[in-house]
Tab-separated table of C-alpha atoms in Angstrom:
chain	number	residue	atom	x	y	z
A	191	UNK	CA	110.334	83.991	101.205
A	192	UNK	CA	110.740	87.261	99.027
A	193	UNK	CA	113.800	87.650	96.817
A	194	UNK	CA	114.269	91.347	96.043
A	195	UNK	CA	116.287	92.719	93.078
A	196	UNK	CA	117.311	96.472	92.850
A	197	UNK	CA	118.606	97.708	89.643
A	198	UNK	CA	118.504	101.960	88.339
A	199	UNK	CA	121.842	103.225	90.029
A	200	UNK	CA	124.826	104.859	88.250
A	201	UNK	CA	126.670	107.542	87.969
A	202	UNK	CA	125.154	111.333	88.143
A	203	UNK	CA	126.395	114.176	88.394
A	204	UNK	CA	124.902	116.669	91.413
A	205	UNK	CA	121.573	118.056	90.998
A	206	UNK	CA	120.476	115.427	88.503
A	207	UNK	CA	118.112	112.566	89.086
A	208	UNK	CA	117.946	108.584	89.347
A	209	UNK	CA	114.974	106.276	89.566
A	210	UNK	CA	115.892	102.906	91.672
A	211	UNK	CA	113.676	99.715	91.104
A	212	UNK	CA	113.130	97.116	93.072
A	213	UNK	CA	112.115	93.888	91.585
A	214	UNK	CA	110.004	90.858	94.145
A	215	UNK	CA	109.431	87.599	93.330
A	216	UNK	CA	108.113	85.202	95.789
A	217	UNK	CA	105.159	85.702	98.540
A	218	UNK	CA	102.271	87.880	98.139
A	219	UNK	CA	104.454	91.095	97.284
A	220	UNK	CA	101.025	93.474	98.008
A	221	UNK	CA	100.772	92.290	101.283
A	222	UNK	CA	104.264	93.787	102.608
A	223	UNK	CA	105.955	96.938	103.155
A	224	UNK	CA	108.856	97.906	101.265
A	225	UNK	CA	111.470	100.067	102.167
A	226	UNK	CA	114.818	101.563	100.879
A	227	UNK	CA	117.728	102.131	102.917
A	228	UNK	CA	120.746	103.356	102.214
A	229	UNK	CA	124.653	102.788	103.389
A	230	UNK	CA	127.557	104.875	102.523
A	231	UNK	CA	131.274	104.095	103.122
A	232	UNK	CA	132.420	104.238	106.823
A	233	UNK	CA	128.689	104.424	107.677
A	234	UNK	CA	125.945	102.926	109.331
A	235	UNK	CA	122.583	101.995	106.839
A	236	UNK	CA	120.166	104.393	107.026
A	237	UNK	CA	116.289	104.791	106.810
A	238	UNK	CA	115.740	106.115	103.177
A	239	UNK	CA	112.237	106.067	102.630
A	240	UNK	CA	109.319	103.335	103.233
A	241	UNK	CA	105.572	102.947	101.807
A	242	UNK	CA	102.900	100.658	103.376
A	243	UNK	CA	101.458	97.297	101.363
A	244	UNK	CA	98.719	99.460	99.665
A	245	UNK	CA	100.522	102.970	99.317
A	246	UNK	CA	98.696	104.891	101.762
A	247	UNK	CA	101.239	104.980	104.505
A	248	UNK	CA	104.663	106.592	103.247
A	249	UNK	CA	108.207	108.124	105.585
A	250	UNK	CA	110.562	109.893	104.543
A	251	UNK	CA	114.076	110.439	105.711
A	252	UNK	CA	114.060	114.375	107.215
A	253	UNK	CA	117.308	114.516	104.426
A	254	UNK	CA	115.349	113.279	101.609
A	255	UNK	CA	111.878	115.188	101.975
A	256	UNK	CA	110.836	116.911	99.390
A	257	UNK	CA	113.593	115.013	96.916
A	258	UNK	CA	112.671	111.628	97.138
A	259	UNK	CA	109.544	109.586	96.549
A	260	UNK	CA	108.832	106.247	96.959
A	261	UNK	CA	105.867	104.773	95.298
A	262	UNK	CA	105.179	101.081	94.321
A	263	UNK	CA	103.339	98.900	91.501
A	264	UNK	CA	101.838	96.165	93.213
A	265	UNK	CA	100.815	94.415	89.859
A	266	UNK	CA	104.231	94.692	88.403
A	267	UNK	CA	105.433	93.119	92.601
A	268	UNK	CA	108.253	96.236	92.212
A	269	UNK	CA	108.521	99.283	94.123
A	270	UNK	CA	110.345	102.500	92.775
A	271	UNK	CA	112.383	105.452	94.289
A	272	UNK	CA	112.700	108.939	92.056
A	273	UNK	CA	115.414	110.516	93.264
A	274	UNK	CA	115.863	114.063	92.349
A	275	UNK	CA	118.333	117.015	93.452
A	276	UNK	CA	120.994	114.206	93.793
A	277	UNK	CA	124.229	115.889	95.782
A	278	UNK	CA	127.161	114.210	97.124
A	279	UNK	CA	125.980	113.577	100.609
A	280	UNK	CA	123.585	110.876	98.795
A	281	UNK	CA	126.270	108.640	97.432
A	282	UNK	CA	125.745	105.543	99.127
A	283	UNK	CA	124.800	101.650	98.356
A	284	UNK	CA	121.052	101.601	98.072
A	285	UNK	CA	118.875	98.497	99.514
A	286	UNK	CA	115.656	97.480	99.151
A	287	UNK	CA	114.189	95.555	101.773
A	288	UNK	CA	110.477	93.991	102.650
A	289	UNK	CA	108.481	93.150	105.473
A	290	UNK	CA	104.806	91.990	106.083
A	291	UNK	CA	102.881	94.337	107.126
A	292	UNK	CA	100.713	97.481	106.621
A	293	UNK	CA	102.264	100.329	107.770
A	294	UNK	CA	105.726	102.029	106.319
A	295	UNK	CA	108.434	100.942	109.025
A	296	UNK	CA	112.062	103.016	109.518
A	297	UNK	CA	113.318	100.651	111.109
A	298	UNK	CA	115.871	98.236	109.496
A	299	UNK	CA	115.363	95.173	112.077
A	300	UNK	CA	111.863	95.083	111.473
A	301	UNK	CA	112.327	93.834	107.663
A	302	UNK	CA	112.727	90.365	107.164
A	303	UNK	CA	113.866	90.657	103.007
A	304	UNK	CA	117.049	92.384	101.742
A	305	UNK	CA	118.162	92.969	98.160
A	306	UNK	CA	121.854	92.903	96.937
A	307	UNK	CA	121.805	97.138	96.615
A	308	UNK	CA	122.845	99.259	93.952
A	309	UNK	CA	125.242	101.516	93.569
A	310	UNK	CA	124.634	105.406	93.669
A	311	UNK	CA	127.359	107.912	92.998
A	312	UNK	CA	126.825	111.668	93.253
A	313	UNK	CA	129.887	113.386	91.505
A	314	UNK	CA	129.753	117.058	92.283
């Protein structure tokens, strides 16, 4: 089992930047993938951005590319998301989830782990 803790969302105002955490305690943390996904109001959760058990496999969401990166810090068990050029359309409740594995996954089933999400509001 994997608990998963996010924490490093607010309020910001568009164009500005946020860096998410995501805290695991539990199994081997190195040996899964971790992934962020995100769910605004009236949505469905989307694919955010995901990075492989040893940081050599990363995705990105086509609307985060070039704005986002994901990276992780496998002695600290947490895994990170800068966010930068915020805008509105990224408001949304951001989760972290985890999987074993080796290779970044998009897909939500596949992850086994979810966090609680934090909030992250884009005023424009």
């Amino acid at each position: 089992q994997v608990q998963l803790v996010e924490s490093g969302g607010g309020l910001v105002q568009a164009g500005g930047s946020l860096r998410l955490s995501c805290a695991a305690s539990g199994r081997t943390f190195s040996r899964h993938v971790m992934g962020w996904f995100r769910q605004a109001s009236g949505n469905e959760r989307e694919f955010v951005a995901a990075i492989g058990w040893s940081g050599g496999s990363i995705s990105y969401a086509d609307s985060v590319k070039g704005r986002f990166n994901i990276s992780r810090d496998n002695a600290k068990n947490t895994v990170y998301l800068q966010m930068n050029s915020l805008n509105s359309e990224d408001t949304a409740l951001y989760y972290c989830a985890g999987r074993e594995g080796v290779t970044a996954t998009r897909t939500g089933y596949h992850y086994a782990y979810w966090g609680q999400g934090t909030q992250v509001t884009v005023s424009s």
